[in-house]
Amino acid sequence: MDAIQVDGLTKEFDTVTAVDELSFAVEQGEVFGLLGPNGAGKSTLINMLVTLLGPTAGTAWVNGHDIRDETGDVRDSLGIVFQEPAVDEELTGAENLAFHARMYSKRKAEREERIPEVLELVDLADEADNKVASYSGGMQRRLEIGRGLMHKPEVLFLDEPTTGLDARTRRDTWEYIQRLNEESGVTIIITTHYMDEADFLCERVAIMDQGEIVAVDSPEGLKDSLGGDVVTLGLNGPANEFVDRLDDRPWVRERDRTDEEVAITLEHGSTRVVDLVRLADETETTITSVDLEKPSLENVFLSLTGSTLTEREADEPSTESASHEQSSRTARARQ
Ligand code: ADP
Ligand code: MG
C-alpha cells in the first residue's frame, strides 16, 4: 500500500483553482518533495491531505484512509509541522510536547513515556526543561518536528520546514530530517520553494506550478531530462543577431533570453564556450560574463514552466496570509 495516493484532487477558492486535479502517489518510507513557488498550491494540497481543508473534487488516501470520510483515521496516522511556528515560547520543550499530547488525549502514562523518547529523537533531551524562548531557530524547528512525531505517525508532513532559518541551520535541519527518515522509516512529505532543499532531501520531487504538478521524478531524473548543461552569457547591448544565430546551431537545445543575459541549454557546455565566443565576435556582441552550470532544479522549473521560480514568486500578488507568513518568518529569523 502506498503511504499516500492522490486521485483527481482539486481545491477551488473564489477566484483561483489552488489545486487542480492532482493525481500522484507517495511510497512508504519515501522522502517526497513538493517544490514550487509561493502560491503554487503546496499548502492547500497539504491542508487537504491532513483533513484541515475539504476538497472541491477528487480525493486522497493516507495510509489507506480516505480523507473525505475517514478523517479520524487519517489524522491518527499522520503528523504535521506547519509553515507557521506553532510552539509556545513561554513553555519548556517538555511542556510543549505535554500540551500537544493532551490535545491528542493520550493517556497520561503513555504521554510521560513518549515525551523523553521524542526529545531524544529530535536531539533536545538536554534542553527539555528550558523555556523555548531560549532555543535557537533550529532547535525550535526540531521541537516542532518532535511535536509532529508525538503520536508515532507513519507519515510526517513538513510545510516549508526551513523558511526563515539561516543557511547553516537550514543545512543542519536537512541533515536532521534525513537522519530521522533513515532511522525511523517515517514517510516524509515536504513542501519547499527552495530548489537546493528539494535536491538535497528528496528521493522524488513533484514540481508544482499554479495548482498543477508539471513533473515528478528523482532530482537526478529531472535534471537528466533537460539533456544538457546550461551556459549563461551576460550580454551588453541588444545582441539580437547573436541570439537569432544561436537558434540555427544544431547543438543548442534551448535558449532563454532576458534583458541582460541569455541561458543556453546544450550538451558538453564546456567545449562549446569557444564556439559561443566566436559567434559573439562575428555578430559584434559584447559578452560580459560566462557561467557554466550543470542543470539545477531551477533550470528544470524554467524549462517546464517558462519562468524561473524567482520570477514566479515576484508575480505572486502578496496576500494577507503571505504577509502574515512574512512577519512570523521575520520573528523566527530574529531568534
Ligand atoms: P503555496 O503554499 O504553494 O505558497 P497556497 O496553497 O498557500 O500556495 O496558495 C495557492 C493559491 O491559493 C494562492 O493563489 C493563494 O492565494 C490561494 N489561496 C490559498 N488559501 C486561500 C484561501 N483560504 N482563500 C482564497 N484563496 C486562497
Ligand atoms: Mg505554503
CSV table of N, CA and C in Angstrom, one decimal, residues 25-79:
chain,number,residue,atom,x,y,z
A,25,ALA,N,1.2,9.4,-6.3
A,25,ALA,CA,1.3,8.5,-5.1
A,25,ALA,C,2.7,8.7,-4.4
A,26,VAL,N,2.7,8.5,-3.1
A,26,VAL,CA,4.0,8.5,-2.4
A,26,VAL,C,4.2,7.1,-1.7
A,27,GLU,N,5.3,6.6,-1.9
A,27,GLU,CA,5.6,5.2,-1.4
A,27,GLU,C,5.9,5.3,0.1
A,28,GLN,N,5.7,4.2,0.8
A,28,GLN,CA,6.1,4.2,2.2
A,28,GLN,C,7.6,4.4,2.4
A,29,GLY,N,8.0,5.2,3.4
A,29,GLY,CA,9.4,5.3,3.7
A,29,GLY,C,10.1,6.4,2.8
A,30,GLU,N,9.4,6.9,1.9
A,30,GLU,CA,10.0,7.9,1.0
A,30,GLU,C,10.1,9.3,1.6
A,31,VAL,N,11.1,10.1,1.1
A,31,VAL,CA,11.1,11.5,1.4
A,31,VAL,C,10.6,12.1,0.1
A,32,PHE,N,9.4,12.7,0.1
A,32,PHE,CA,8.8,13.1,-1.2
A,32,PHE,C,8.6,14.7,-1.1
A,33,GLY,N,9.1,15.4,-2.1
A,33,GLY,CA,9.0,16.8,-2.1
A,33,GLY,C,8.0,17.4,-3.0
A,34,LEU,N,7.3,18.5,-2.6
A,34,LEU,CA,6.5,19.3,-3.4
A,34,LEU,C,7.2,20.6,-3.6
A,35,LEU,N,7.8,20.8,-4.8
A,35,LEU,CA,8.6,22.0,-5.0
A,35,LEU,C,7.9,23.0,-5.9
A,36,GLY,N,7.7,24.2,-5.5
A,36,GLY,CA,7.1,25.2,-6.3
A,36,GLY,C,7.1,26.6,-5.7
A,37,PRO,N,6.9,27.6,-6.4
A,37,PRO,CA,7.0,29.0,-5.9
A,37,PRO,C,5.8,29.3,-4.9
A,38,ASN,N,5.9,30.4,-4.2
A,38,ASN,CA,4.8,30.8,-3.4
A,38,ASN,C,3.6,30.9,-4.2
A,39,GLY,N,2.5,30.4,-3.7
A,39,GLY,CA,1.2,30.4,-4.5
A,39,GLY,C,1.0,29.3,-5.4
A,40,ALA,N,1.9,28.3,-5.4
A,40,ALA,CA,1.7,27.2,-6.3
A,40,ALA,C,0.6,26.2,-5.9
A,41,GLY,N,0.3,26.3,-4.6
A,41,GLY,CA,-0.8,25.4,-4.1
A,41,GLY,C,-0.3,24.3,-3.1
A,42,LYS,N,0.9,24.4,-2.7
A,42,LYS,CA,1.5,23.4,-1.9
A,42,LYS,C,0.8,23.3,-0.5
A,43,SER,N,0.6,24.4,0.2
A,43,SER,CA,0.0,24.4,1.5
A,43,SER,C,-1.5,23.9,1.4
A,44,THR,N,-2.1,24.3,0.3
A,44,THR,CA,-3.5,23.9,0.1
A,44,THR,C,-3.6,22.4,0.0
A,45,LEU,N,-2.7,21.9,-0.8
A,45,LEU,CA,-2.6,20.4,-1.0
A,45,LEU,C,-2.4,19.7,0.3
A,46,ILE,N,-1.4,20.2,1.0
A,46,ILE,CA,-1.1,19.5,2.3
A,46,ILE,C,-2.3,19.6,3.3
A,47,ASN,N,-2.9,20.8,3.3
A,47,ASN,CA,-4.0,21.0,4.2
A,47,ASN,C,-5.2,20.1,3.9
A,48,MET,N,-5.4,19.7,2.6
A,48,MET,CA,-6.4,18.8,2.3
A,48,MET,C,-6.0,17.4,2.7
A,49,LEU,N,-4.7,17.0,2.5
A,49,LEU,CA,-4.2,15.7,2.9
A,49,LEU,C,-4.3,15.4,4.4
A,50,VAL,N,-4.1,16.5,5.2
A,50,VAL,CA,-4.2,16.3,6.6
A,50,VAL,C,-5.6,16.6,7.2
A,51,THR,N,-6.6,16.7,6.3
A,51,THR,CA,-8.0,16.9,6.6
A,51,THR,C,-8.4,18.2,7.2
A,52,LEU,N,-7.6,19.3,7.1
A,52,LEU,CA,-7.9,20.6,7.6
A,52,LEU,C,-8.8,21.3,6.6
A,53,LEU,N,-8.8,20.9,5.4
A,53,LEU,CA,-9.5,21.6,4.3
A,53,LEU,C,-10.2,20.5,3.4
A,54,GLY,N,-11.4,20.7,3.1
A,54,GLY,CA,-12.1,19.7,2.3
A,54,GLY,C,-11.9,20.0,0.8
A,55,PRO,N,-11.7,18.9,0.0
A,55,PRO,CA,-11.5,19.1,-1.4
A,55,PRO,C,-12.8,19.6,-2.1
A,56,THR,N,-12.6,20.3,-3.2
A,56,THR,CA,-13.8,20.6,-4.1
A,56,THR,C,-14.1,19.4,-4.9
A,57,ALA,N,-13.1,18.7,-5.3
A,57,ALA,CA,-13.4,17.4,-6.1
A,57,ALA,C,-12.2,16.5,-5.9
A,58,GLY,N,-12.4,15.2,-6.3
A,58,GLY,CA,-11.3,14.2,-6.1
A,58,GLY,C,-11.1,13.8,-4.7
A,59,THR,N,-10.2,12.9,-4.4
A,59,THR,CA,-9.9,12.6,-3.1
A,59,THR,C,-8.5,12.1,-3.0
A,60,ALA,N,-8.1,11.6,-1.7
A,60,ALA,CA,-6.8,11.0,-1.5
A,60,ALA,C,-6.9,10.1,-0.3
A,61,TRP,N,-6.0,9.1,-0.3
A,61,TRP,CA,-6.0,8.1,0.8
A,61,TRP,C,-4.6,8.3,1.5
A,62,VAL,N,-4.7,8.4,2.8
A,62,VAL,CA,-3.4,8.5,3.6
A,62,VAL,C,-3.4,7.2,4.4
A,63,ASN,N,-2.4,6.4,4.2
A,63,ASN,CA,-2.3,5.0,4.8
A,63,ASN,C,-3.6,4.3,4.6
A,64,GLY,N,-4.2,4.4,3.4
A,64,GLY,CA,-5.4,3.7,3.0
A,64,GLY,C,-6.7,4.3,3.5
A,65,HIS,N,-6.6,5.4,4.3
A,65,HIS,CA,-7.8,6.1,4.8
A,65,HIS,C,-8.2,7.2,3.9
A,66,ASP,N,-9.5,7.3,3.6
A,66,ASP,CA,-10.0,8.3,2.7
A,66,ASP,C,-10.1,9.7,3.4
A,67,ILE,N,-9.5,10.7,2.9
A,67,ILE,CA,-9.5,12.0,3.5
A,67,ILE,C,-10.9,12.6,3.6
A,68,ARG,N,-11.9,12.1,2.8
A,68,ARG,CA,-13.2,12.7,2.8
A,68,ARG,C,-14.0,12.2,4.0
A,69,ASP,N,-13.9,10.9,4.3
A,69,ASP,CA,-14.8,10.4,5.3
A,69,ASP,C,-14.2,9.5,6.4
A,70,GLU,N,-12.8,9.5,6.4
A,70,GLU,CA,-12.2,8.8,7.5
A,70,GLU,C,-11.2,9.7,8.2
A,71,THR,N,-11.7,10.9,8.5
A,71,THR,CA,-10.7,11.9,8.9
A,71,THR,C,-10.0,11.5,10.2
A,72,GLY,N,-10.7,10.8,11.1
A,72,GLY,CA,-10.1,10.4,12.4
A,72,GLY,C,-8.9,9.5,12.1
A,73,ASP,N,-9.1,8.5,11.3
A,73,ASP,CA,-8.0,7.5,11.0
A,73,ASP,C,-6.9,8.2,10.3
A,74,VAL,N,-7.2,9.2,9.4
A,74,VAL,CA,-6.2,9.9,8.6
A,74,VAL,C,-5.4,10.7,9.6
A,75,ARG,N,-6.0,11.4,10.5
A,75,ARG,CA,-5.3,12.2,11.5
A,75,ARG,C,-4.4,11.4,12.4
A,76,ASP,N,-4.9,10.2,12.8
A,76,ASP,CA,-4.2,9.4,13.7
A,76,ASP,C,-2.9,8.9,13.1
A,77,SER,N,-2.9,8.8,11.8
A,77,SER,CA,-1.7,8.2,11.1
A,77,SER,C,-0.7,9.2,10.6
A,78,LEU,N,-1.0,10.5,10.9
A,78,LEU,CA,0.0,11.5,10.4
A,78,LEU,C,0.4,12.5,11.4
A,79,GLY,N,1.5,13.1,11.2
A,79,GLY,CA,2.0,14.3,12.0
A,79,GLY,C,2.2,15.4,11.0
